[in-house]
Amino acid sequence: MAELKNILSENKDGILYLTINQESKLNALKISTLEDIKNIFNEVNDNKSIHAVILTGAGEKAFVAGADIDEIAELNELNARKFSEIGQETFDLIETCHKPVIAVVNGYALGGGCELAMACHLRVASSNAMFGQPEVNLGLIPGYGGTQRLTLLIGKTKALELLMTGDMIGAEEAKDLGLINHVLPTKEAAIAKAEEIIHKIRSKAPLAIGMIVDCVNSVHADEENGYQIEANSFARCVKSEDYLEGTAAFREKRQPNFKGE
Ligand code: COA
């Protein structure tokens, strides 16, 4: 893996634990952190030693409190567009990853932090998590896909309210709105819950998991027909060894042993 500047990375039993590590600034995202994320996710799909990713923030107070405002404050029109596009491309790599990516949200997930969590497939939060898109307070709007993903996840009515007011919401409300999957009392419990989900997903057919990601993402890809992608993926499944294994195991009343082939 390429050398990382702002992220701690550790592979334990096939789970890649990534920790955004800039605690003194509440793990604010620098451009160089986006480069780290890009380097990591360019490798995850093809790296056979990685089965899943858990992404969290260092410490107890913040997941990520937004893009680094010291960098944002220096933008002009030309590099602002680039800034937004780099963030969008980086987060797309997470969203389209064929292995499960879970955000463990351990505190503030604001601005780019909320956008980062929303790009992950699933979100498990500790009870002190706070979510919001406060860019309007800076005379800005979200630039890393937040206007799109928030609307998809919680619907236009509530998305417009959060985006226009810049209000923060707590973990329970985020769960009620469908923004996150689970709330646990502590960061440790949230990590344990994420691991439990990953272990369950790991017992399923890996090729099918990747295809589910593609099909679900195609819901909001204008240039693609999601039903067609689903039918094509379904047809590709039956060419896999895992399809033969899964159906045989059911008939033989035993657990399947999937190989991702
Ligand atoms: N970029 C750069 N620095 C940030 C930051 C960000 N997004 N978020 C927090 N920090 C820094 C603070 O400037 C402060 O640095 P200092 O100790 O050198 O003064 C440090 O992190 C701790 O933050 P602080 O504001 O003192 O903590 P708090 O508990 O009083 O408030 C927040 C926490 C999250 C409510 C507050 O930090 C905040 O509003 N941050 C900005 C959130 C935001 O607008 N994000 C979207 C950016 S587009």
PDB file of C-alpha atoms and ligand atoms in Angstrom:
ATOM      1  CA  MET A   1       0.000   0.000   0.000  1.00  0.00           C
ATOM      2  CA  ALA A   2       1.226   3.513  -0.856  1.00  0.00           C
ATOM      3  CA  GLU A   3       2.640   5.545   2.028  1.00  0.00           C
ATOM      4  CA  LEU A   4      -0.203   7.287   3.887  1.00  0.00           C
ATOM      5  CA  LYS A   5       0.070  10.806   5.328  1.00  0.00           C
ATOM      6  CA  ASN A   6      -3.058  11.268   7.429  1.00  0.00           C
ATOM      7  CA  ILE A   7      -4.601   7.827   7.817  1.00  0.00           C
ATOM      8  CA  LEU A   8      -3.644   4.932  10.054  1.00  0.00           C
ATOM      9  CA  SER A   9      -4.150   1.609   8.338  1.00  0.00           C
ATOM     10  CA  GLU A  10      -4.072  -1.919   9.723  1.00  0.00           C
ATOM     11  CA  ASN A  11      -5.228  -5.204   8.216  1.00  0.00           C
ATOM     12  CA  LYS A  12      -6.461  -7.586  10.932  1.00  0.00           C
ATOM     13  CA  ASP A  13      -7.840 -10.911   9.719  1.00  0.00           C
ATOM     14  CA  GLY A  14      -8.878  -9.453   6.376  1.00  0.00           C
ATOM     15  CA  ILE A  15     -10.566  -6.334   7.772  1.00  0.00           C
ATOM     16  CA  LEU A  16      -8.741  -3.155   6.787  1.00  0.00           C
ATOM     17  CA  TYR A  17      -9.125  -0.691   9.681  1.00  0.00           C
ATOM     18  CA  LEU A  18      -8.648   2.882   8.481  1.00  0.00           C
ATOM     19  CA  THR A  19      -8.462   5.730  10.987  1.00  0.00           C
ATOM     20  CA  ILE A  20      -8.536   9.353   9.847  1.00  0.00           C
ATOM     21  CA  ASN A  21      -5.803  10.695  12.051  1.00  0.00           C
ATOM     22  CA  GLN A  22      -5.763  14.427  12.684  1.00  0.00           C
ATOM     23  CA  GLU A  23      -7.270  14.563  16.139  1.00  0.00           C
ATOM     24  CA  SER A  24      -6.107  18.111  16.959  1.00  0.00           C
ATOM     25  CA  LYS A  25      -8.363  19.375  14.111  1.00  0.00           C
ATOM     26  CA  LEU A  26     -11.164  16.883  14.812  1.00  0.00           C
ATOM     27  CA  ASN A  27      -9.877  14.760  11.901  1.00  0.00           C
ATOM     28  CA  ALA A  28     -10.648  17.474   9.335  1.00  0.00           C
ATOM     29  CA  LEU A  29     -10.017  16.221   5.799  1.00  0.00           C
ATOM     30  CA  LYS A  30      -7.064  17.709   3.971  1.00  0.00           C
ATOM     31  CA  ILE A  31      -6.580  17.278   0.242  1.00  0.00           C
ATOM     32  CA  SER A  32      -3.693  14.986   1.147  1.00  0.00           C
ATOM     33  CA  THR A  33      -6.143  12.846   3.179  1.00  0.00           C
ATOM     34  CA  LEU A  34      -8.304  12.490   0.074  1.00  0.00           C
ATOM     35  CA  GLU A  35      -5.170  11.355  -1.783  1.00  0.00           C
ATOM     36  CA  ASP A  36      -4.592   8.738   0.923  1.00  0.00           C
ATOM     37  CA  ILE A  37      -8.190   7.514   0.568  1.00  0.00           C
ATOM     38  CA  LYS A  38      -7.821   7.385  -3.211  1.00  0.00           C
ATOM     39  CA  ASN A  39      -4.595   5.374  -2.983  1.00  0.00           C
ATOM     40  CA  ILE A  40      -6.180   2.926  -0.560  1.00  0.00           C
ATOM     41  CA  PHE A  41      -9.409   2.335  -2.483  1.00  0.00           C
ATOM     42  CA  ASN A  42      -7.597   2.018  -5.796  1.00  0.00           C
ATOM     43  CA  GLU A  43      -6.067  -1.099  -4.245  1.00  0.00           C
ATOM     44  CA  VAL A  44      -8.851  -2.638  -2.147  1.00  0.00           C
ATOM     45  CA  ASN A  45     -10.787  -4.443  -4.902  1.00  0.00           C
ATOM     46  CA  ASP A  46      -7.741  -6.317  -6.222  1.00  0.00           C
ATOM     47  CA  ASN A  47      -6.060  -6.993  -2.887  1.00  0.00           C
ATOM     48  CA  LYS A  48      -7.024 -10.548  -1.927  1.00  0.00           C
ATOM     49  CA  SER A  49      -5.907 -10.039   1.682  1.00  0.00           C
ATOM     50  CA  ILE A  50      -8.651  -7.419   2.217  1.00  0.00           C
ATOM     51  CA  HIS A  51     -12.254  -8.623   2.635  1.00  0.00           C
ATOM     52  CA  ALA A  52     -13.844  -5.505   4.115  1.00  0.00           C
ATOM     53  CA  VAL A  53     -13.032  -2.011   5.346  1.00  0.00           C
ATOM     54  CA  ILE A  54     -13.931  -0.231   8.583  1.00  0.00           C
ATOM     55  CA  LEU A  55     -13.389   3.518   8.480  1.00  0.00           C
ATOM     56  CA  THR A  56     -13.361   5.642  11.613  1.00  0.00           C
ATOM     57  CA  GLY A  57     -11.850   8.779  13.139  1.00  0.00           C
ATOM     58  CA  ALA A  58      -9.077   9.004  15.729  1.00  0.00           C
ATOM     59  CA  GLY A  59     -10.168   9.660  19.312  1.00  0.00           C
ATOM     60  CA  GLU A  60     -13.621   9.864  20.840  1.00  0.00           C
ATOM     61  CA  LYS A  61     -14.829  13.301  19.728  1.00  0.00           C
ATOM     62  CA  ALA A  62     -14.986  13.245  15.954  1.00  0.00           C
ATOM     63  CA  PHE A  63     -15.320  10.986  12.964  1.00  0.00           C
ATOM     64  CA  VAL A  64     -14.431  13.866  10.624  1.00  0.00           C
ATOM     65  CA  ALA A  65     -15.511  17.477  11.343  1.00  0.00           C
ATOM     66  CA  GLY A  66     -15.472  18.436   7.676  1.00  0.00           C
ATOM     67  CA  ALA A  67     -13.005  19.444   5.045  1.00  0.00           C
ATOM     68  CA  ASP A  68     -10.056  21.345   6.520  1.00  0.00           C
ATOM     69  CA  ILE A  69     -11.371  24.914   6.682  1.00  0.00           C
ATOM     70  CA  ASP A  70      -7.817  26.280   6.556  1.00  0.00           C
ATOM     71  CA  GLU A  71      -7.547  24.813   3.041  1.00  0.00           C
ATOM     72  CA  ILE A  72     -11.093  25.786   2.012  1.00  0.00           C
ATOM     73  CA  ALA A  73     -10.482  29.397   2.979  1.00  0.00           C
ATOM     74  CA  GLU A  74      -7.850  29.719   0.222  1.00  0.00           C
ATOM     75  CA  LEU A  75      -9.939  28.602  -2.769  1.00  0.00           C
ATOM     76  CA  ASN A  76     -10.684  30.438  -6.019  1.00  0.00           C
ATOM     77  CA  GLU A  77     -13.329  29.505  -8.615  1.00  0.00           C
ATOM     78  CA  LEU A  78     -10.990  27.363 -10.700  1.00  0.00           C
ATOM     79  CA  ASN A  79      -9.444  25.298  -7.942  1.00  0.00           C
ATOM     80  CA  ALA A  80     -12.761  25.104  -6.047  1.00  0.00           C
ATOM     81  CA  ARG A  81     -14.257  23.113  -8.922  1.00  0.00           C
ATOM     82  CA  LYS A  82     -11.185  20.844  -8.921  1.00  0.00           C
ATOM     83  CA  PHE A  83     -11.432  20.513  -5.125  1.00  0.00           C
ATOM     84  CA  SER A  84     -15.042  19.363  -5.434  1.00  0.00           C
ATOM     85  CA  GLU A  85     -14.315  16.980  -8.296  1.00  0.00           C
ATOM     86  CA  ILE A  86     -11.367  15.372  -6.494  1.00  0.00           C
ATOM     87  CA  GLY A  87     -13.565  14.772  -3.445  1.00  0.00           C
ATOM     88  CA  GLN A  88     -16.390  13.375  -5.559  1.00  0.00           C
ATOM     89  CA  GLU A  89     -14.057  11.001  -7.453  1.00  0.00           C
ATOM     90  CA  THR A  90     -12.483   9.848  -4.200  1.00  0.00           C
ATOM     91  CA  PHE A  91     -15.802   9.143  -2.511  1.00  0.00           C
ATOM     92  CA  ASP A  92     -17.084   7.382  -5.648  1.00  0.00           C
ATOM     93  CA  LEU A  93     -14.225   4.901  -5.214  1.00  0.00           C
ATOM     94  CA  ILE A  94     -15.587   4.067  -1.763  1.00  0.00           C
ATOM     95  CA  GLU A  95     -19.209   3.813  -2.891  1.00  0.00           C
ATOM     96  CA  THR A  96     -18.347   1.527  -5.818  1.00  0.00           C
ATOM     97  CA  CYS A  97     -15.925  -0.703  -3.886  1.00  0.00           C
ATOM     98  CA  HIS A  98     -16.863  -4.378  -4.304  1.00  0.00           C
ATOM     99  CA  LYS A  99     -16.010  -5.203  -0.707  1.00  0.00           C
ATOM    100  CA  PRO A 100     -18.148  -3.952   2.195  1.00  0.00           C
ATOM    101  CA  VAL A 101     -17.096  -0.586   3.601  1.00  0.00           C
ATOM    102  CA  ILE A 102     -18.547   0.428   6.970  1.00  0.00           C
ATOM    103  CA  ALA A 103     -18.156   3.851   8.568  1.00  0.00           C
ATOM    104  CA  VAL A 104     -17.948   3.733  12.351  1.00  0.00           C
ATOM    105  CA  VAL A 105     -19.043   7.262  13.214  1.00  0.00           C
ATOM    106  CA  ASN A 106     -17.548   8.075  16.594  1.00  0.00           C
ATOM    107  CA  GLY A 107     -18.539  11.726  17.096  1.00  0.00           C
ATOM    108  CA  TYR A 108     -18.896  14.697  14.745  1.00  0.00           C
ATOM    109  CA  ALA A 109     -19.559  13.788  11.095  1.00  0.00           C
ATOM    110  CA  LEU A 110     -19.957  17.229   9.590  1.00  0.00           C
ATOM    111  CA  GLY A 111     -19.620  18.554   6.055  1.00  0.00           C
ATOM    112  CA  GLY A 112     -17.076  16.370   4.253  1.00  0.00           C
ATOM    113  CA  GLY A 113     -17.236  13.996   7.244  1.00  0.00           C
ATOM    114  CA  CYS A 114     -20.950  13.389   6.762  1.00  0.00           C
ATOM    115  CA  GLU A 115     -20.271  13.046   3.018  1.00  0.00           C
ATOM    116  CA  LEU A 116     -17.500  10.532   3.696  1.00  0.00           C
ATOM    117  CA  ALA A 117     -19.767   8.466   5.955  1.00  0.00           C
ATOM    118  CA  MET A 118     -22.550   8.592   3.339  1.00  0.00           C
ATOM    119  CA  ALA A 119     -20.196   7.275   0.642  1.00  0.00           C
ATOM    120  CA  CYS A 120     -19.585   4.141   2.746  1.00  0.00           C
ATOM    121  CA  HIS A 121     -21.996   1.234   2.232  1.00  0.00           C
ATOM    122  CA  LEU A 122     -23.153   1.120   5.852  1.00  0.00           C
ATOM    123  CA  ARG A 123     -22.909   3.437   8.853  1.00  0.00           C
ATOM    124  CA  VAL A 124     -22.729   2.367  12.496  1.00  0.00           C
ATOM    125  CA  ALA A 125     -22.537   5.203  15.023  1.00  0.00           C
ATOM    126  CA  SER A 126     -21.717   5.639  18.679  1.00  0.00           C
ATOM    127  CA  SER A 127     -24.419   7.456  20.636  1.00  0.00           C
ATOM    128  CA  ASN A 128     -22.384  10.708  20.746  1.00  0.00           C
ATOM    129  CA  ALA A 129     -22.313  10.977  16.927  1.00  0.00           C
ATOM    130  CA  MET A 130     -23.574  14.205  15.376  1.00  0.00           C
ATOM    131  CA  PHE A 131     -24.360  14.602  11.686  1.00  0.00           C
ATOM    132  CA  GLY A 132     -24.764  17.724   9.600  1.00  0.00           C
ATOM    133  CA  GLN A 133     -23.894  19.684   6.488  1.00  0.00           C
ATOM    134  CA  PRO A 134     -22.993  23.089   7.960  1.00  0.00           C
ATOM    135  CA  GLU A 135     -21.366  24.473   4.777  1.00  0.00           C
ATOM    136  CA  VAL A 136     -24.014  27.237   4.532  1.00  0.00           C
ATOM    137  CA  ASN A 137     -22.455  28.742   7.668  1.00  0.00           C
ATOM    138  CA  LEU A 138     -19.308  29.319   5.587  1.00  0.00           C
ATOM    139  CA  GLY A 139     -21.114  30.663   2.527  1.00  0.00           C
ATOM    140  CA  LEU A 140     -20.662  27.305   0.822  1.00  0.00           C
ATOM    141  CA  ILE A 141     -22.542  24.165  -0.142  1.00  0.00           C
ATOM    142  CA  PRO A 142     -21.390  20.549   0.169  1.00  0.00           C
ATOM    143  CA  GLY A 143     -18.912  19.674  -2.588  1.00  0.00           C
ATOM    144  CA  TYR A 144     -18.176  15.981  -2.078  1.00  0.00           C
ATOM    145  CA  GLY A 145     -21.551  14.588  -3.156  1.00  0.00           C
ATOM    146  CA  GLY A 146     -23.483  15.630  -0.047  1.00  0.00           C
ATOM    147  CA  THR A 147     -26.428  17.275  -1.810  1.00  0.00           C
ATOM    148  CA  GLN A 148     -26.952  14.080  -3.804  1.00  0.00           C
ATOM    149  CA  ARG A 149     -26.297  11.319  -1.277  1.00  0.00           C
ATOM    150  CA  LEU A 150     -28.140  13.012   1.599  1.00  0.00           C
ATOM    151  CA  THR A 151     -31.217  13.398  -0.604  1.00  0.00           C
ATOM    152  CA  LEU A 152     -31.008   9.769  -1.688  1.00  0.00           C
ATOM    153  CA  LEU A 153     -30.590   8.498   1.847  1.00  0.00           C
ATOM    154  CA  ILE A 154     -33.164  10.553   3.743  1.00  0.00           C
ATOM    155  CA  GLY A 155     -35.390  12.084   1.039  1.00  0.00           C
ATOM    156  CA  LYS A 156     -35.768  15.614  -0.316  1.00  0.00           C
ATOM    157  CA  THR A 157     -37.921  17.016   2.491  1.00  0.00           C
ATOM    158  CA  LYS A 158     -35.484  16.453   5.327  1.00  0.00           C
ATOM    159  CA  ALA A 159     -32.354  16.829   3.157  1.00  0.00           C
ATOM    160  CA  LEU A 160     -33.374  20.353   2.145  1.00  0.00           C
ATOM    161  CA  GLU A 161     -33.992  21.260   5.773  1.00  0.00           C
ATOM    162  CA  LEU A 162     -30.598  20.003   6.937  1.00  0.00           C
ATOM    163  CA  LEU A 163     -28.739  21.515   3.966  1.00  0.00           C
ATOM    164  CA  MET A 164     -30.444  24.916   4.202  1.00  0.00           C
ATOM    165  CA  THR A 165     -30.287  25.311   7.994  1.00  0.00           C
ATOM    166  CA  GLY A 166     -26.897  23.684   8.585  1.00  0.00           C
ATOM    167  CA  ASP A 167     -28.456  22.038  11.655  1.00  0.00           C
ATOM    168  CA  MET A 168     -26.811  19.066  13.315  1.00  0.00           C
ATOM    169  CA  ILE A 169     -28.757  15.955  14.303  1.00  0.00           C
ATOM    170  CA  GLY A 170     -27.871  13.254  16.822  1.00  0.00           C
ATOM    171  CA  ALA A 171     -27.375   9.549  16.224  1.00  0.00           C
ATOM    172  CA  GLU A 172     -30.901   8.436  17.132  1.00  0.00           C
ATOM    173  CA  GLU A 173     -32.520  10.964  14.799  1.00  0.00           C
ATOM    174  CA  ALA A 174     -30.045   9.994  12.053  1.00  0.00           C
ATOM    175  CA  LYS A 175     -31.122   6.384  12.512  1.00  0.00           C
ATOM    176  CA  ASP A 176     -34.816   7.281  12.427  1.00  0.00           C
ATOM    177  CA  LEU A 177     -34.228   9.170   9.165  1.00  0.00           C
ATOM    178  CA  GLY A 178     -32.436   6.210   7.565  1.00  0.00           C
ATOM    179  CA  LEU A 179     -29.113   8.039   7.437  1.00  0.00           C
ATOM    180  CA  ILE A 180     -27.367   5.365   9.506  1.00  0.00           C
ATOM    181  CA  ASN A 181     -27.879   1.674  10.178  1.00  0.00           C
ATOM    182  CA  HIS A 182     -27.222   1.239  13.908  1.00  0.00           C
ATOM    183  CA  VAL A 183     -26.470   3.206  17.081  1.00  0.00           C
ATOM    184  CA  LEU A 184     -24.331   1.700  19.852  1.00  0.00           C
ATOM    185  CA  PRO A 185     -23.400   3.226  23.215  1.00  0.00           C
ATOM    186  CA  THR A 186     -19.645   3.550  22.575  1.00  0.00           C
ATOM    187  CA  LYS A 187     -17.083   3.597  19.775  1.00  0.00           C
ATOM    188  CA  GLU A 188     -15.838   0.144  20.841  1.00  0.00           C
ATOM    189  CA  ALA A 189     -19.370  -1.267  20.693  1.00  0.00           C
ATOM    190  CA  ALA A 190     -19.891   0.359  17.289  1.00  0.00           C
ATOM    191  CA  ILE A 191     -16.692  -1.257  15.972  1.00  0.00           C
ATOM    192  CA  ALA A 192     -17.823  -4.625  17.364  1.00  0.00           C
ATOM    193  CA  LYS A 193     -21.190  -4.205  15.597  1.00  0.00           C
ATOM    194  CA  ALA A 194     -19.430  -3.348  12.319  1.00  0.00           C
ATOM    195  CA  GLU A 195     -17.256  -6.462  12.724  1.00  0.00           C
ATOM    196  CA  GLU A 196     -20.339  -8.595  13.373  1.00  0.00           C
ATOM    197  CA  ILE A 197     -21.963  -7.321  10.153  1.00  0.00           C
ATOM    198  CA  ILE A 198     -18.753  -7.941   8.207  1.00  0.00           C
ATOM    199  CA  HIS A 199     -18.480 -11.508   9.506  1.00  0.00           C
ATOM    200  CA  LYS A 200     -22.019 -12.150   8.320  1.00  0.00           C
ATOM    201  CA  ILE A 201     -21.322 -10.669   4.872  1.00  0.00           C
ATOM    202  CA  ARG A 202     -18.080 -12.667   4.659  1.00  0.00           C
ATOM    203  CA  SER A 203     -20.050 -15.899   4.817  1.00  0.00           C
ATOM    204  CA  LYS A 204     -21.872 -14.934   1.579  1.00  0.00           C
ATOM    205  CA  ALA A 205     -20.702 -15.201  -2.036  1.00  0.00           C
ATOM    206  CA  PRO A 206     -18.166 -12.375  -2.656  1.00  0.00           C
ATOM    207  CA  LEU A 207     -18.963 -11.947  -6.367  1.00  0.00           C
ATOM    208  CA  ALA A 208     -22.643 -11.529  -5.527  1.00  0.00           C
ATOM    209  CA  ILE A 209     -21.769  -8.896  -2.906  1.00  0.00           C
ATOM    210  CA  GLY A 210     -19.863  -6.861  -5.519  1.00  0.00           C
ATOM    211  CA  MET A 211     -22.759  -7.130  -7.948  1.00  0.00           C
ATOM    212  CA  ILE A 212     -25.216  -5.953  -5.294  1.00  0.00           C
ATOM    213  CA  VAL A 213     -23.071  -2.830  -4.868  1.00  0.00           C
ATOM    214  CA  ASP A 214     -23.145  -2.185  -8.637  1.00  0.00           C
ATOM    215  CA  CYS A 215     -26.903  -2.757  -8.911  1.00  0.00           C
ATOM    216  CA  VAL A 216     -27.805  -0.581  -5.932  1.00  0.00           C
ATOM    217  CA  ASN A 217     -25.515   2.229  -7.117  1.00  0.00           C
ATOM    218  CA  SER A 218     -27.118   2.128 -10.556  1.00  0.00           C
ATOM    219  CA  VAL A 219     -30.357   3.449  -8.997  1.00  0.00           C
ATOM    220  CA  HIS A 220     -28.913   6.955  -9.247  1.00  0.00           C
ATOM    221  CA  ALA A 221     -26.822   6.570 -12.413  1.00  0.00           C
ATOM    222  CA  ASP A 222     -28.819   8.369 -15.117  1.00  0.00           C
ATOM    223  CA  GLU A 223     -26.887   6.859 -17.995  1.00  0.00           C
ATOM    224  CA  GLU A 224     -27.564   3.289 -16.826  1.00  0.00           C
ATOM    225  CA  ASN A 225     -30.687   1.184 -16.558  1.00  0.00           C
ATOM    226  CA  GLY A 226     -30.616  -0.474 -13.142  1.00  0.00           C
ATOM    227  CA  TYR A 227     -32.994  -3.278 -14.130  1.00  0.00           C
ATOM    228  CA  GLN A 228     -30.741  -4.142 -17.070  1.00  0.00           C
ATOM    229  CA  ILE A 229     -27.681  -4.122 -14.833  1.00  0.00           C
ATOM    230  CA  GLU A 230     -29.516  -6.374 -12.380  1.00  0.00           C
ATOM    231  CA  ALA A 231     -30.498  -8.841 -15.122  1.00  0.00           C
ATOM    232  CA  ASN A 232     -26.937  -8.878 -16.511  1.00  0.00           C
ATOM    233  CA  SER A 233     -25.461  -9.381 -13.046  1.00  0.00           C
ATOM    234  CA  PHE A 234     -27.971 -12.117 -12.244  1.00  0.00           C
ATOM    235  CA  ALA A 235     -26.900 -13.911 -15.426  1.00  0.00           C
ATOM    236  CA  ARG A 236     -23.213 -13.519 -14.499  1.00  0.00           C
ATOM    237  CA  CYS A 237     -23.907 -15.059 -11.070  1.00  0.00           C
ATOM    238  CA  VAL A 238     -24.981 -18.354 -12.584  1.00  0.00           C
ATOM    239  CA  LYS A 239     -21.633 -18.685 -14.345  1.00  0.00           C
ATOM    240  CA  SER A 240     -19.824 -18.645 -10.970  1.00  0.00           C
ATOM    241  CA  GLU A 241     -18.549 -21.584  -8.928  1.00  0.00           C
ATOM    242  CA  ASP A 242     -20.194 -19.976  -5.924  1.00  0.00           C
ATOM    243  CA  TYR A 243     -23.631 -20.307  -7.515  1.00  0.00           C
ATOM    244  CA  LEU A 244     -23.088 -24.053  -7.957  1.00  0.00           C
ATOM    245  CA  GLU A 245     -21.762 -24.310  -4.406  1.00  0.00           C
ATOM    246  CA  GLY A 246     -24.592 -22.238  -2.870  1.00  0.00           C
ATOM    247  CA  THR A 247     -27.394 -24.151  -4.524  1.00  0.00           C
ATOM    248  CA  ALA A 248     -25.700 -27.540  -3.889  1.00  0.00           C
ATOM    249  CA  ALA A 249     -25.165 -26.685  -0.211  1.00  0.00           C
ATOM    250  CA  PHE A 250     -28.844 -25.807   0.203  1.00  0.00           C
ATOM    251  CA  ARG A 251     -29.929 -29.134  -1.274  1.00  0.00           C
ATOM    252  CA  GLU A 252     -27.370 -31.074   0.765  1.00  0.00           C
ATOM    253  CA  LYS A 253     -28.486 -29.243   3.940  1.00  0.00           C
ATOM    254  CA  ARG A 254     -24.999 -27.918   4.746  1.00  0.00           C
ATOM    255  CA  GLN A 255     -23.292 -24.540   4.971  1.00  0.00           C
ATOM    256  CA  PRO A 256     -21.852 -23.274   1.654  1.00  0.00           C
ATOM    257  CA  ASN A 257     -18.134 -22.738   1.255  1.00  0.00           C
ATOM    258  CA  PHE A 258     -17.836 -19.765  -1.095  1.00  0.00           C
ATOM    259  CA  LYS A 259     -14.551 -18.982  -2.820  1.00  0.00           C
ATOM    260  CA  GLY A 260     -15.348 -15.810  -4.746  1.00  0.00           C
ATOM    261  CA  GLU A 261     -14.976 -17.641  -8.047  1.00  0.00           C
TER     262      GLU A 261
HETATM  263  N1  COA B   1     -11.292  22.396   9.647  1.00  0.00           N
HETATM  264  C1  COA B   1     -10.229  22.856  10.312  1.00  0.00           C
HETATM  265  N2  COA B   1     -10.126  22.856  11.647  1.00  0.00           N
HETATM  266  C2  COA B   1     -11.168  22.383  12.346  1.00  0.00           C
HETATM  267  C3  COA B   1     -12.335  21.901  11.717  1.00  0.00           C
HETATM  268  C4  COA B   1     -12.370  21.918  10.307  1.00  0.00           C
HETATM  269  N3  COA B   1     -13.421  21.448   9.614  1.00  0.00           N
HETATM  270  N4  COA B   1     -13.213  21.497  12.669  1.00  0.00           N
HETATM  271  C5  COA B   1     -12.612  21.712  13.848  1.00  0.00           C
HETATM  272  N5  COA B   1     -11.379  22.245  13.667  1.00  0.00           N
HETATM  273  C6  COA B   1     -10.400  22.612  14.675  1.00  0.00           C
HETATM  274  C7  COA B   1     -10.799  23.884  15.429  1.00  0.00           C
HETATM  275  O1  COA B   1     -10.420  25.038  14.687  1.00  0.00           O
HETATM  276  C8  COA B   1     -10.019  23.722  16.711  1.00  0.00           C
HETATM  277  O2  COA B   1      -8.676  24.058  16.475  1.00  0.00           O
HETATM  278  P1  COA B   1      -7.836  24.930  17.581  1.00  0.00           P
HETATM  279  O3  COA B   1      -7.783  24.018  18.777  1.00  0.00           O
HETATM  280  O4  COA B   1      -6.531  25.166  16.921  1.00  0.00           O
HETATM  281  O5  COA B   1      -8.652  26.157  17.836  1.00  0.00           O
HETATM  282  C9  COA B   1     -10.055  22.212  16.960  1.00  0.00           C
HETATM  283  O6  COA B   1     -10.352  21.616  15.693  1.00  0.00           O
HETATM  284  C10 COA B   1     -11.119  21.786  17.957  1.00  0.00           C
HETATM  285  O7  COA B   1     -12.362  22.322  17.527  1.00  0.00           O
HETATM  286  P2  COA B   1     -13.275  23.284  18.432  1.00  0.00           P
HETATM  287  O8  COA B   1     -14.084  24.119  17.517  1.00  0.00           O
HETATM  288  O9  COA B   1     -12.433  23.993  19.454  1.00  0.00           O
HETATM  289  O10 COA B   1     -14.174  22.189  19.167  1.00  0.00           O
HETATM  290  P3  COA B   1     -15.649  22.408  19.725  1.00  0.00           P
HETATM  291  O11 COA B   1     -15.923  21.188  20.543  1.00  0.00           O
HETATM  292  O12 COA B   1     -15.796  23.732  20.373  1.00  0.00           O
HETATM  293  O13 COA B   1     -16.596  22.421  18.430  1.00  0.00           O
HETATM  294  C11 COA B   1     -17.334  21.651  16.248  1.00  0.00           C
HETATM  295  C12 COA B   1     -16.673  21.266  17.606  1.00  0.00           C
HETATM  296  C13 COA B   1     -17.248  20.416  15.355  1.00  0.00           C
HETATM  297  C14 COA B   1     -18.799  22.027  16.481  1.00  0.00           C
HETATM  298  C15 COA B   1     -16.583  22.836  15.624  1.00  0.00           C
HETATM  299  O14 COA B   1     -15.197  22.519  15.599  1.00  0.00           O
HETATM  300  C16 COA B   1     -16.989  23.141  14.196  1.00  0.00           C
HETATM  301  O15 COA B   1     -18.031  23.742  13.976  1.00  0.00           O
HETATM  302  N6  COA B   1     -16.136  22.752  13.220  1.00  0.00           N
HETATM  303  C17 COA B   1     -16.370  23.069  11.826  1.00  0.00           C
HETATM  304  C18 COA B   1     -17.439  22.169  11.232  1.00  0.00           C
HETATM  305  C19 COA B   1     -17.692  22.568   9.791  1.00  0.00           C
HETATM  306  O16 COA B   1     -18.118  23.651   9.475  1.00  0.00           O
HETATM  307  N7  COA B   1     -17.409  21.594   8.879  1.00  0.00           N
HETATM  308  C20 COA B   1     -17.673  21.775   7.480  1.00  0.00           C
HETATM  309  C21 COA B   1     -16.471  22.318   6.808  1.00  0.00           C
HETATM  310  S1  COA B   1     -16.813  22.515   5.072  1.00  0.00           S
END
